[in-house]
Short mmCIF file of C-alpha atoms and ligand atoms in Angstrom, two decimals:
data_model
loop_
_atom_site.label_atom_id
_atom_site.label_comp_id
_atom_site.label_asym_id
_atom_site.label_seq_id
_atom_site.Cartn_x
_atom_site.Cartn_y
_atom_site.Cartn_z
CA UNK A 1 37.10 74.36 9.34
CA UNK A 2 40.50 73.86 7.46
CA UNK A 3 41.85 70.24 7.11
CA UNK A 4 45.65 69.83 7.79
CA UNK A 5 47.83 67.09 6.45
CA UNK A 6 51.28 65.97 8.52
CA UNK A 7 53.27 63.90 5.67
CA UNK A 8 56.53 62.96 5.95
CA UNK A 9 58.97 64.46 3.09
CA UNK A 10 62.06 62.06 3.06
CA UNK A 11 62.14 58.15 3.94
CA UNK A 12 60.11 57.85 7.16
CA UNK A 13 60.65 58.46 10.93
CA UNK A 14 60.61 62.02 10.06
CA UNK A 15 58.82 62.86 13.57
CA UNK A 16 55.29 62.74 11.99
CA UNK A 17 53.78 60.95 15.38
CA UNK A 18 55.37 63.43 17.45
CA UNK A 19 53.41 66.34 15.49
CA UNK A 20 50.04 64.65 15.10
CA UNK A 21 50.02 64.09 18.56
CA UNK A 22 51.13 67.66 19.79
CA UNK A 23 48.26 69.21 16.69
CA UNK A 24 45.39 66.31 17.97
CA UNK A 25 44.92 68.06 20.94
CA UNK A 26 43.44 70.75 18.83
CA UNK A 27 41.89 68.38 16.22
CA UNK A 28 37.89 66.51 16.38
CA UNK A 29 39.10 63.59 13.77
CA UNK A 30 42.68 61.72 12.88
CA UNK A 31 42.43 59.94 10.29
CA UNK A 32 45.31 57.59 8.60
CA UNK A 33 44.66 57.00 5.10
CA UNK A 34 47.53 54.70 3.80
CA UNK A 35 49.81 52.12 4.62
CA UNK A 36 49.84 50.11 7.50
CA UNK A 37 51.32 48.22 10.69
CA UNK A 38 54.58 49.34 8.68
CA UNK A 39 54.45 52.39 10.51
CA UNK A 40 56.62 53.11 13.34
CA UNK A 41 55.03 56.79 15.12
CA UNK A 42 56.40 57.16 18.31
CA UNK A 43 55.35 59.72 21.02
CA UNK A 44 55.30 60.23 24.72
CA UNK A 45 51.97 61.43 26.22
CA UNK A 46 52.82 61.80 29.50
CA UNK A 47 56.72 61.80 28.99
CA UNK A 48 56.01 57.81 28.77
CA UNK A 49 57.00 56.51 25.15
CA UNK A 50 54.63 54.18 23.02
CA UNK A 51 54.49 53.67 19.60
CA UNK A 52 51.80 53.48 17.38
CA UNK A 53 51.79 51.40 13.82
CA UNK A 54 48.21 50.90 12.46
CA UNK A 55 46.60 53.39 15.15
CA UNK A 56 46.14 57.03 14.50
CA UNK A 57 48.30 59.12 16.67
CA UNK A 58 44.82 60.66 17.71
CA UNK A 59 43.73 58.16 20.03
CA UNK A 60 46.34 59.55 22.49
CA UNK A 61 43.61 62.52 22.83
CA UNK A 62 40.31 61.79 24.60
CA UNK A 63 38.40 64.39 22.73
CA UNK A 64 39.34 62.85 19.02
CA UNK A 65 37.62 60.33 16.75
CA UNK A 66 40.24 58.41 15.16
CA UNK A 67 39.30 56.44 11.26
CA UNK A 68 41.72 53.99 9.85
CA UNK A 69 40.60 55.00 6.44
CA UNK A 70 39.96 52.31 3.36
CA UNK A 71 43.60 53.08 1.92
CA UNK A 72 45.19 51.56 5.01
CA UNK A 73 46.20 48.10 5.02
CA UNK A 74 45.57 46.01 8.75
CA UNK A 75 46.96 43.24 10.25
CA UNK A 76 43.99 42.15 12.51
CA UNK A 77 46.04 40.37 14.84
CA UNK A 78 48.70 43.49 15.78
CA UNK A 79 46.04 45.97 15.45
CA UNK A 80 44.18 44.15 18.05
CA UNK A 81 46.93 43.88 20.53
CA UNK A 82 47.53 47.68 20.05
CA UNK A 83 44.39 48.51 20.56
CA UNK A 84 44.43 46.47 23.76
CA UNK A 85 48.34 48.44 24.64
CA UNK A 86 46.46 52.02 24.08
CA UNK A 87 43.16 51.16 26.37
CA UNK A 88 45.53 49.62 29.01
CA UNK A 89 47.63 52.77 28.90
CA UNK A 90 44.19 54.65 29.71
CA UNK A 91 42.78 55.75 26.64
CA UNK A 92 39.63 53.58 25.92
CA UNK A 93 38.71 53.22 22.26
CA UNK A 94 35.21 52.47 22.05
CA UNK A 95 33.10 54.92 20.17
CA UNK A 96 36.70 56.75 19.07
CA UNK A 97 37.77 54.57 16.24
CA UNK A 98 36.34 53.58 13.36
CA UNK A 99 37.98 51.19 10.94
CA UNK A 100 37.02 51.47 7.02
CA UNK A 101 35.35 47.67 6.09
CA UNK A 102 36.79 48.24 3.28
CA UNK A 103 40.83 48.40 4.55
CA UNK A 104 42.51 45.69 3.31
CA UNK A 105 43.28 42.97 5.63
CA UNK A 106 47.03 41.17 5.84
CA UNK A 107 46.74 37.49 6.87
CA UNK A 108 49.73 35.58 7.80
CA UNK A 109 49.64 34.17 3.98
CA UNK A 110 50.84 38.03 3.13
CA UNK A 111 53.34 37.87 5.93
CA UNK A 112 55.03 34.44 4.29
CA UNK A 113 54.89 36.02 0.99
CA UNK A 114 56.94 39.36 2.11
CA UNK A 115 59.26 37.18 3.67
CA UNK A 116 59.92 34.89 1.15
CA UNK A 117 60.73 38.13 -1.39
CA UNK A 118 62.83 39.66 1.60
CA UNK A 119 64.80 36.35 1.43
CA UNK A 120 65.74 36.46 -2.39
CA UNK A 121 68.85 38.53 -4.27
CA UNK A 122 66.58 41.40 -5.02
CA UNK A 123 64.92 42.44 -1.54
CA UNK A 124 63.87 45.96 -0.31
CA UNK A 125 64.65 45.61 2.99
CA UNK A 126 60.83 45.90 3.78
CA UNK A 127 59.56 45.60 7.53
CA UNK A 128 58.24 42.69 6.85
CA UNK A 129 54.69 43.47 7.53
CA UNK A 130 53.02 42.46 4.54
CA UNK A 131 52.61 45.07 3.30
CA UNK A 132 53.19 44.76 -0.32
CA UNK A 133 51.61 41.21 -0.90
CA UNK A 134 48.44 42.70 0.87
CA UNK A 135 48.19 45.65 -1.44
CA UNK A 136 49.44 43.27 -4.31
CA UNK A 137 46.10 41.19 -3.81
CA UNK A 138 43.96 44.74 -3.12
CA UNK A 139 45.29 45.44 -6.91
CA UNK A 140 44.79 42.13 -8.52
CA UNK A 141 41.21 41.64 -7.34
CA UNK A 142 41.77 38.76 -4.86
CA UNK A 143 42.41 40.83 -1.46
CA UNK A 144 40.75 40.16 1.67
CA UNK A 145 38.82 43.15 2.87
CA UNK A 146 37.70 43.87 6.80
CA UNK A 147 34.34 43.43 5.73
CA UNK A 148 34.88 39.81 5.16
CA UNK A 149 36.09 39.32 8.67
CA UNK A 150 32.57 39.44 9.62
CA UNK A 151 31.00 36.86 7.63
CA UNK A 152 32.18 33.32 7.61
CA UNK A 153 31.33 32.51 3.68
CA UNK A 154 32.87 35.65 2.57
CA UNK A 155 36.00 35.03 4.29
CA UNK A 156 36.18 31.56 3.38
CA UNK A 157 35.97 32.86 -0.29
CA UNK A 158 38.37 35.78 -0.01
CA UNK A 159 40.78 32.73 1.44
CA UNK A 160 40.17 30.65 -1.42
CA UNK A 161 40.14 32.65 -4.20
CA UNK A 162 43.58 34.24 -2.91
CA UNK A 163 45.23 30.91 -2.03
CA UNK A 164 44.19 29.70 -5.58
CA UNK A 165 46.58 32.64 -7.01
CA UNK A 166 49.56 32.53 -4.67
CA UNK A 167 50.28 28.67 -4.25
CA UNK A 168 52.39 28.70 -7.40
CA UNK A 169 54.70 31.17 -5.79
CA UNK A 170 54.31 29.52 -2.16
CA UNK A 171 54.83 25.71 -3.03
CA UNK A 172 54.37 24.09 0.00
CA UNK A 173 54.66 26.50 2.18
CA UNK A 174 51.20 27.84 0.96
CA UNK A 175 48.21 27.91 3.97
CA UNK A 176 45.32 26.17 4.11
CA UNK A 177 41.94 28.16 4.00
CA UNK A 178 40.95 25.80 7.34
CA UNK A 179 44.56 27.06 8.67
CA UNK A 180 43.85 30.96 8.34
CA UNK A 181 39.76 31.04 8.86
CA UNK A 182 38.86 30.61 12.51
CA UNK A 183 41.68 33.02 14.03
CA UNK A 184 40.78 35.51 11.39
CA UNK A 185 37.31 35.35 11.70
CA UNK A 186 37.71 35.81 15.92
CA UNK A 187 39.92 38.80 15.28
CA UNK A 188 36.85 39.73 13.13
CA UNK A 189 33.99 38.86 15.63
CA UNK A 190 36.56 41.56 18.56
CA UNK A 191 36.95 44.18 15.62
CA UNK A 192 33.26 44.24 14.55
CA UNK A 193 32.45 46.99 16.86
CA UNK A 194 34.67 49.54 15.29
CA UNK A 195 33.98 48.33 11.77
CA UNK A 196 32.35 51.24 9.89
CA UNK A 197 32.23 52.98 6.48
CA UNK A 198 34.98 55.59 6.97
CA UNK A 199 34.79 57.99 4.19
CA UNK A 200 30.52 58.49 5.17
CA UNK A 201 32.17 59.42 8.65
CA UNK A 202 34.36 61.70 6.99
CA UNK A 203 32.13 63.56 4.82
CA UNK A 204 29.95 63.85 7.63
CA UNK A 205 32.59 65.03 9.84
CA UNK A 206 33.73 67.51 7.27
CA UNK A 207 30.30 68.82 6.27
CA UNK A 208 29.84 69.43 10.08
CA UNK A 209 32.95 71.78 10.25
CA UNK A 210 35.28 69.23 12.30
CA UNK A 211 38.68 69.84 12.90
CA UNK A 212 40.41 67.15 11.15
CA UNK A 213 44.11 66.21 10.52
CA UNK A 214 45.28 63.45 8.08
CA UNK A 215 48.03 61.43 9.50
CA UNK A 216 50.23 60.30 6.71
CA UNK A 217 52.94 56.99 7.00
CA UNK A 218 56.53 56.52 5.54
CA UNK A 219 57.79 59.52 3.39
CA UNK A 220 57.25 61.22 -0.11
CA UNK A 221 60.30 59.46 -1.02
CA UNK A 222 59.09 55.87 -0.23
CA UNK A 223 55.76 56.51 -2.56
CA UNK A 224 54.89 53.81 -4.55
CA UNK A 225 54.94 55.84 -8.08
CA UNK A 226 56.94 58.75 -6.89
CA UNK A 227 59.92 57.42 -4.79
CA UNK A 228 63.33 55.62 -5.29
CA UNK A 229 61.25 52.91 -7.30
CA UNK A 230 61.56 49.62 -6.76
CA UNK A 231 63.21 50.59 -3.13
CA UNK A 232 59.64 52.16 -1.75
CA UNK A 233 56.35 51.03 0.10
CA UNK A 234 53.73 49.83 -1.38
CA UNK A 235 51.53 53.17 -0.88
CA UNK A 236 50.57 56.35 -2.12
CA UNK A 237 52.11 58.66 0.74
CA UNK A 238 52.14 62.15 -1.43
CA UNK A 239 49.39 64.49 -0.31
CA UNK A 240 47.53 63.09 -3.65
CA UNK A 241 46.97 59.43 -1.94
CA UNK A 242 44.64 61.33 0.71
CA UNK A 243 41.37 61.38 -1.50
CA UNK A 244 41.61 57.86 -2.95
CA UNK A 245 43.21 56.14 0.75
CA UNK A 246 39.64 58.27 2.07
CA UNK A 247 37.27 57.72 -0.32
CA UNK A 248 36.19 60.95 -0.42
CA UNK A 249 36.97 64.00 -2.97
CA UNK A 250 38.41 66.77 -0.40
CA UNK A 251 41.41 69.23 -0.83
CA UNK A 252 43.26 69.73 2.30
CA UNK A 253 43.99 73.08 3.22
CA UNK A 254 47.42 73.10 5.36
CA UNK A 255 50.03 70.39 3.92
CA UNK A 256 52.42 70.45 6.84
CA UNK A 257 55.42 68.46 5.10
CA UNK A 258 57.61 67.15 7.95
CA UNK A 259 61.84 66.83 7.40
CA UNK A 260 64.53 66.27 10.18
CA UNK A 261 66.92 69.07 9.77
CA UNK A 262 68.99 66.11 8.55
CA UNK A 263 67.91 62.57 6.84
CA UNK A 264 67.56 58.79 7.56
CA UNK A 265 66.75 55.87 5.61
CA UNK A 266 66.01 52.05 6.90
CA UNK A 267 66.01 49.11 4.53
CA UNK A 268 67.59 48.90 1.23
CA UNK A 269 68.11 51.49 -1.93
CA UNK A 270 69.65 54.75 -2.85
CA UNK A 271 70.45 57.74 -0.42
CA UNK A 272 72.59 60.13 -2.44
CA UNK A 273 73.60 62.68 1.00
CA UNK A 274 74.53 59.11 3.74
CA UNK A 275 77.20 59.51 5.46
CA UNK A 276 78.92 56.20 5.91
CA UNK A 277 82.02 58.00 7.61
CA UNK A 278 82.23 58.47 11.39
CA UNK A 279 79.62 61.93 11.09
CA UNK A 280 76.83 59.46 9.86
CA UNK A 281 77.22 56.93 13.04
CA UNK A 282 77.54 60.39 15.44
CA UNK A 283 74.12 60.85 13.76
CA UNK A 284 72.84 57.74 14.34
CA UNK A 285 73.87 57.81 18.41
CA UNK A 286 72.82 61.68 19.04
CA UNK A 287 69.61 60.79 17.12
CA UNK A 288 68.46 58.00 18.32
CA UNK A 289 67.95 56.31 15.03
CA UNK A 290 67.15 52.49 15.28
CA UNK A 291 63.66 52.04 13.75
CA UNK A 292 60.80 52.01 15.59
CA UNK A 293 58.82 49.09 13.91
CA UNK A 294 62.14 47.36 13.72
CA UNK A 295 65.03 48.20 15.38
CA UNK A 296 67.39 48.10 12.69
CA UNK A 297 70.02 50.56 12.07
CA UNK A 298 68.89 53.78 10.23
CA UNK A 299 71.06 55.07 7.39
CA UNK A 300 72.11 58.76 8.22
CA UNK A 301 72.84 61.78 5.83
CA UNK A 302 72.77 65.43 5.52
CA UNK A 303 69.45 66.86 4.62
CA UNK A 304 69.20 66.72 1.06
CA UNK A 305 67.19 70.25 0.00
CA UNK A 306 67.17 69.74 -3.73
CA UNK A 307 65.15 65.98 -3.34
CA UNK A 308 62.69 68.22 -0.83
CA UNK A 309 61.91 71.50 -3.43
CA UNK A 310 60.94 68.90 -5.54
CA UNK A 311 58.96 66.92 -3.76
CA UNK A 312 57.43 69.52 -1.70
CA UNK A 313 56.34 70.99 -5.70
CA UNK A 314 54.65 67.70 -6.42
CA UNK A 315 52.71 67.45 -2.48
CA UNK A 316 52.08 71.06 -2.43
CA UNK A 317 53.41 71.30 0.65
CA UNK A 318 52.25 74.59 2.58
CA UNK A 319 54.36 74.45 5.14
CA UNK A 320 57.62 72.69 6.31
CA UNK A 321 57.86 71.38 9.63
CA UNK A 322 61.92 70.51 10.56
CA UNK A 323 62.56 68.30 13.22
CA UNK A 324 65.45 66.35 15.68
CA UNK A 325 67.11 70.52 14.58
CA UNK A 326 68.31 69.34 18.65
CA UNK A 327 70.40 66.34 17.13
CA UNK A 328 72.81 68.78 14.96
CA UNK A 329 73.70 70.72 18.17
CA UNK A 330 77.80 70.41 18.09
CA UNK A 331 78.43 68.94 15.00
CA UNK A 332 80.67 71.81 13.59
CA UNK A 333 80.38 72.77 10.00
CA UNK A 334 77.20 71.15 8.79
CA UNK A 335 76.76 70.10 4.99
CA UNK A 336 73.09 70.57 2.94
CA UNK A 337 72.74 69.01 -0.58
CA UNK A 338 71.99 71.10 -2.81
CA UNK A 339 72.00 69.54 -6.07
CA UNK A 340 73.99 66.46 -7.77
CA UNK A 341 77.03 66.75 -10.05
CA UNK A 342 76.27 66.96 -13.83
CA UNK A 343 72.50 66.68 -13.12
CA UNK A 344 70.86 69.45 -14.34
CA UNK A 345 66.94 68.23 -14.73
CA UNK A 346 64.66 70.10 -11.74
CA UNK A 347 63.24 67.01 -10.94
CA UNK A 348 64.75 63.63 -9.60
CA UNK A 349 65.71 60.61 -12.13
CA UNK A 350 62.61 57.82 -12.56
CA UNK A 351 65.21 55.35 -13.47
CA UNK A 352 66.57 53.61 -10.35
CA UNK A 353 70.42 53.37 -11.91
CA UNK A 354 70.68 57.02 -12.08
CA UNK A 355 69.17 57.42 -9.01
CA UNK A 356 71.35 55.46 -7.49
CA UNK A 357 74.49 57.22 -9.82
CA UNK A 358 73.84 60.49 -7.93
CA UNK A 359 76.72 62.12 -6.36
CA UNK A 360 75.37 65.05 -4.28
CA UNK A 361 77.13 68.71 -4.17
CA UNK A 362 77.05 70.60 -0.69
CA UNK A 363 76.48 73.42 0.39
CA UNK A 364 78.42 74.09 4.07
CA UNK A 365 77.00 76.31 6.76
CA UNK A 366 78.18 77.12 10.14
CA UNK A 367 76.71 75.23 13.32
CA UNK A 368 75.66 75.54 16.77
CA UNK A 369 77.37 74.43 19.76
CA UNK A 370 74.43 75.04 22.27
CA UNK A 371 72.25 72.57 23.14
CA UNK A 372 68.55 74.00 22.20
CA UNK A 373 66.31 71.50 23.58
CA UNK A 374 64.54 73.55 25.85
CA UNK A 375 64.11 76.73 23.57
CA UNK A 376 60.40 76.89 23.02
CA UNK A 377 60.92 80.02 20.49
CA UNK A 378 62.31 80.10 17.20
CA UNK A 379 63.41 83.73 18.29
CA UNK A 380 65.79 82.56 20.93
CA UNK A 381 67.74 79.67 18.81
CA UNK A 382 71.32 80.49 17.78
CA UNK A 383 72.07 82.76 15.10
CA UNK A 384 74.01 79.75 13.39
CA UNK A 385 71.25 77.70 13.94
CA UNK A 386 68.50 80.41 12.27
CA UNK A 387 70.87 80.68 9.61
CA UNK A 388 71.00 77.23 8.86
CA UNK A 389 66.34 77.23 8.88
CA UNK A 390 66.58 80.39 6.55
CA UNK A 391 68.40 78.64 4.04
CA UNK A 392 66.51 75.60 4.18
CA UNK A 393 63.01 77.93 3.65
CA UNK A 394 64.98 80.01 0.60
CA UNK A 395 65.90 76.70 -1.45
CA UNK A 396 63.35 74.61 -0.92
CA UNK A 397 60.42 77.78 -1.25
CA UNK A 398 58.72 76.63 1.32
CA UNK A 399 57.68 78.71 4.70
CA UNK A 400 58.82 76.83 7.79
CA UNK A 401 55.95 76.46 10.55
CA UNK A 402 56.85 74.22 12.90
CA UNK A 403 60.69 73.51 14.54
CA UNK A 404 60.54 70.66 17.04
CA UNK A 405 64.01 69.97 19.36
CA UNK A 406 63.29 66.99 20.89
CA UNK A 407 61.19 63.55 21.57
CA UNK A 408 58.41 64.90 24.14
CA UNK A 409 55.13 67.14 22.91
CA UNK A 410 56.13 70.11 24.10
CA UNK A 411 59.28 70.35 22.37
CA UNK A 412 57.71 71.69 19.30
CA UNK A 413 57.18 75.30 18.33
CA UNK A 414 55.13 77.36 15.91
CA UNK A 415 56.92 80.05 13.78
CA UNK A 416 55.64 82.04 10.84
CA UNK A 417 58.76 81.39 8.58
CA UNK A 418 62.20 80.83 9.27
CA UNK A 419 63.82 83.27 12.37
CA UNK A 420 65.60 86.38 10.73
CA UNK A 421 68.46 88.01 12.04
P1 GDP B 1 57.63 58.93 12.50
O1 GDP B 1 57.58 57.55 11.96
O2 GDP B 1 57.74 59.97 11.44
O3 GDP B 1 56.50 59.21 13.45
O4 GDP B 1 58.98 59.03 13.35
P2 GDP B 1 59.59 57.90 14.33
O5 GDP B 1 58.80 57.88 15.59
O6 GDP B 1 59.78 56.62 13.62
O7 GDP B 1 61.05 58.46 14.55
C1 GDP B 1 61.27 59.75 15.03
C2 GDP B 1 62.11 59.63 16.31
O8 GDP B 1 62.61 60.90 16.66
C3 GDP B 1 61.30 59.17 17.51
O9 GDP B 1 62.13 58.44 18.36
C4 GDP B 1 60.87 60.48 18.17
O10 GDP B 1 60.65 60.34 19.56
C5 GDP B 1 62.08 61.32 17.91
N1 GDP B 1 61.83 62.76 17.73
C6 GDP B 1 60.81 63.40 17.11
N2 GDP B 1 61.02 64.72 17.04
C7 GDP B 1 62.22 64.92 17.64
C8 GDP B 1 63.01 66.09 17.86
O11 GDP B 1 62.68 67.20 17.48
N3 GDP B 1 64.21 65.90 18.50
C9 GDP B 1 64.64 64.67 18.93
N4 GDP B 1 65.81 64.58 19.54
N5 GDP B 1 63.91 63.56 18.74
C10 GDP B 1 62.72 63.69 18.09
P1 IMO B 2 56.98 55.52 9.32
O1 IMO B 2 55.51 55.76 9.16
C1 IMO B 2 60.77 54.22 7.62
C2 IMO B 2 60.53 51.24 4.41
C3 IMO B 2 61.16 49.90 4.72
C4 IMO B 2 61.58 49.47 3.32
C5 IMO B 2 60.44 50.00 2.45
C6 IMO B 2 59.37 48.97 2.12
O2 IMO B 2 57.39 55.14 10.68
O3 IMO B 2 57.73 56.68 8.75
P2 IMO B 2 57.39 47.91 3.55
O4 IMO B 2 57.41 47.13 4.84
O5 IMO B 2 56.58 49.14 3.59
O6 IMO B 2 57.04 47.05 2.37
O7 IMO B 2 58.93 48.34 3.32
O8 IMO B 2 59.86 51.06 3.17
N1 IMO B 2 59.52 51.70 5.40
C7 IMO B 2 59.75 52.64 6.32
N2 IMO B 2 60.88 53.30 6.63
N3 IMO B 2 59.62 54.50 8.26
C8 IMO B 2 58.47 53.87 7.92
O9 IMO B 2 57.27 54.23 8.42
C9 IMO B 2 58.51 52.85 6.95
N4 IMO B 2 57.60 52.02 6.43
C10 IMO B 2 58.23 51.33 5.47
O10 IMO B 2 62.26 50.02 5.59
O11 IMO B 2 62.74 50.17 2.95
MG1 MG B 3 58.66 55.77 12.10
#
């Protein structure tokens, strides 16, 4: 059976939840393979909104095994009182997910440390999950891993040998092992049942012909290596972090790369197409954007096409996937970037300052007055608004598969390629 990827293609919130969960019902295994309670995926089985950090959107489908892979990082603590949100919402878990014991676990140690950073001059505007202290330990060789959850000498070593590293940068605020152990080891003793070794599952799973769909966090552009460095995650969200966040050699076989037919941004760093003007706050209100793990403000631009060819290149995207096209319903003329003044590289500028120095050239196109949230066909959208997808597919090379006008899972269509005519 073919694997299929969702990953998002600009700076999160992209819709990627929305999609796994309308592709699950079709799918044996989710599986998430990076990042962590970071993650903001929000969907409405049942026209009844909930959103998901650390679980895979799959567990919204009774019929689909869900693996937080080894790549992910987990907060034991929120993970448990999703897990307990999903089940009381009427989808029981047991026997459906299976957390890697190798994940890397975040313990309220990481949570200090990402807020102390977040408090300094140089901050990333992070969601203050953790995230990048726990992946910080994974890489220096003093992480906590969920295996350790389940055994009382191994955790109290884990503890140790981390707090040993970090109390130079904590001062007093550093924990105590005795402070951290006994909570962490009961979130370990309610986890245990779902504690398996992921990528085994996986290969199995695969070997056996399952359906299965990778469910990737954040966007391209908030890669660790790859994105508007030192303004990104602490992850590898490119199409190339799915083997290593699995554990497992595979090649999957449909890349669905998922943009909104505009773009958003939360937390701090470049964004060469925002709109700070009137346009980008009409954005904000039509679209709904306040972040889902958050609630802060997202930064709103035009789409910015000549950031997506290139990273679509480097994921091998196979097919585009545009969503919120609902949100751009009246806006009049509607800008695309297309390319920045004076730059003349195909790729995008490693160094942060030029990054940051981009000034983007547009592109206009007509728009659409009528609203579209009920078309179900790419067929019967306005001609403006086909116009406006066939461009998109030209520049960026990419076929479009999937147009999605609105929040609930129906709202989402296949099409082979951008309408014509
Ligand atoms: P994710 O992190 O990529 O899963 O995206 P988020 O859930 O953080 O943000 C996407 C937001 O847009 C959510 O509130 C979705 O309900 C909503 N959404 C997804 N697709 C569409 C769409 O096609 N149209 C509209 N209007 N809203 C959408
Ligand atoms: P989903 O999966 C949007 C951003 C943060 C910050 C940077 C680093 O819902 O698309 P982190 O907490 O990861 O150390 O923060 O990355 N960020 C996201 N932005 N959607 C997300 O996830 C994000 N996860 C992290 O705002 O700029
Ligand atoms: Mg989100």
């Amino acid at each position: 059976m073919p694997t299929t990827a969702i990953l998002g293609l600009q700076w999160g919130d992209e819709g990627k939840g929305k999609l796994v969960d309308s592709l699950c019902a079709d799918m044996d295994l989710c599986v998430r393979f990076q990042g962590g309670g970071n993650a903001g995926h929000t969907v409405y089985p049942e026209g009844k909104k909930i959103v998901l950090h650390h679980l895979p959107t799959g567990v919204l489908h009774k019929g689909c095994v869900n693996l937080m892979a080894q790549g992910m990082v987990i907060d034991p603590a929120r993970l448990l009182d999703e897990i307990a949100e999903v089940e009381a919402r009427g989808y029981p878990l047991k026997g459906r997910l299976q957390i890697s014991d190798r994940a890397a676990v975040t313990t309220p140690m990481h949570l200090s440390l990402d807020g102390l950073r977040e408090a300094g001059a140089d901050k990333v505007g992070t969601t203050k999950r953790g995230i990048g202290p726990t992946y910080a330990d994974r890489y220096d060789r003093i992480g906590v891993r969920v295996a350790d959850l389940l055994d009382a000498k191994a955790l109290r070593d884990a503890l140790s040998r981390a707090i040993a590293v970090r109390a130079c940068q904590m001062g007093d605020s550093a924990p105590t092992v005795d402070s951290m152990l006994k909570p962490l080891l009961e979130q370990g003793r309610k986890l245990a049942p779902y504690v398996a070794d992921t990528a085994l599952i996986l290969a199995e799973g695969i070997q056996e012909g399952r359906r299965v769909l990778f469910e990737g966090a954040q966007g391209a552009m908030l890669d660790v290596i790859q994105g508007t460095y030192p303004f990104v995650t602490s992850s590898h969200t490119l199409a190339g972090g799915i083997p290593a966040g699995c554990g497992l050699y595979l090649t999957v076989d449909d890349i669905i790369g998922v943009t909104k037919a505009y773009c958003t941004r939360v937390g701090e760093g470049p964004f060469p197409t925002e709109l700070l003007d009137k346009s980008g706050e009409e954005l904000r209100q039509k679209g709904g954007e306040f972040g889902a793990t958050t609630g802060r403000p997202r930064r709103c631009g035009w789409i910015d096409l000549f950031a997506l060819r290139y990273i679509c290149r480097i994921s091998g995207v196979t097919r585009l996937a545009i969503t919120k096209l609902d949100v751009l319903s009246g806006f009049g003329d509607l800008k695309v970037g297309v390319g920045y003044e004076g730059w003349n590289e195909p790729g995008l500028p490693a160094d942060i300052a030029r990054f940051s120095a981009l000034k983007p050239v547009y592109k206009t196109l007509p728009g659409w007055k009528d609203n579209i949230s009920q078309v179900r066909a790419a067929g019967e959208l306005p001609k403006t608004a086909r116009a406006y997808l066939r461009f998109v597919e030209e520049f960026v090379g990419v076929p479009i598969g999937i147009i999605s006008v609105g929040p609930e899972r129906e709202a989402a269509f296949f099409t082979s390629g951008a309408p014509r005519g």
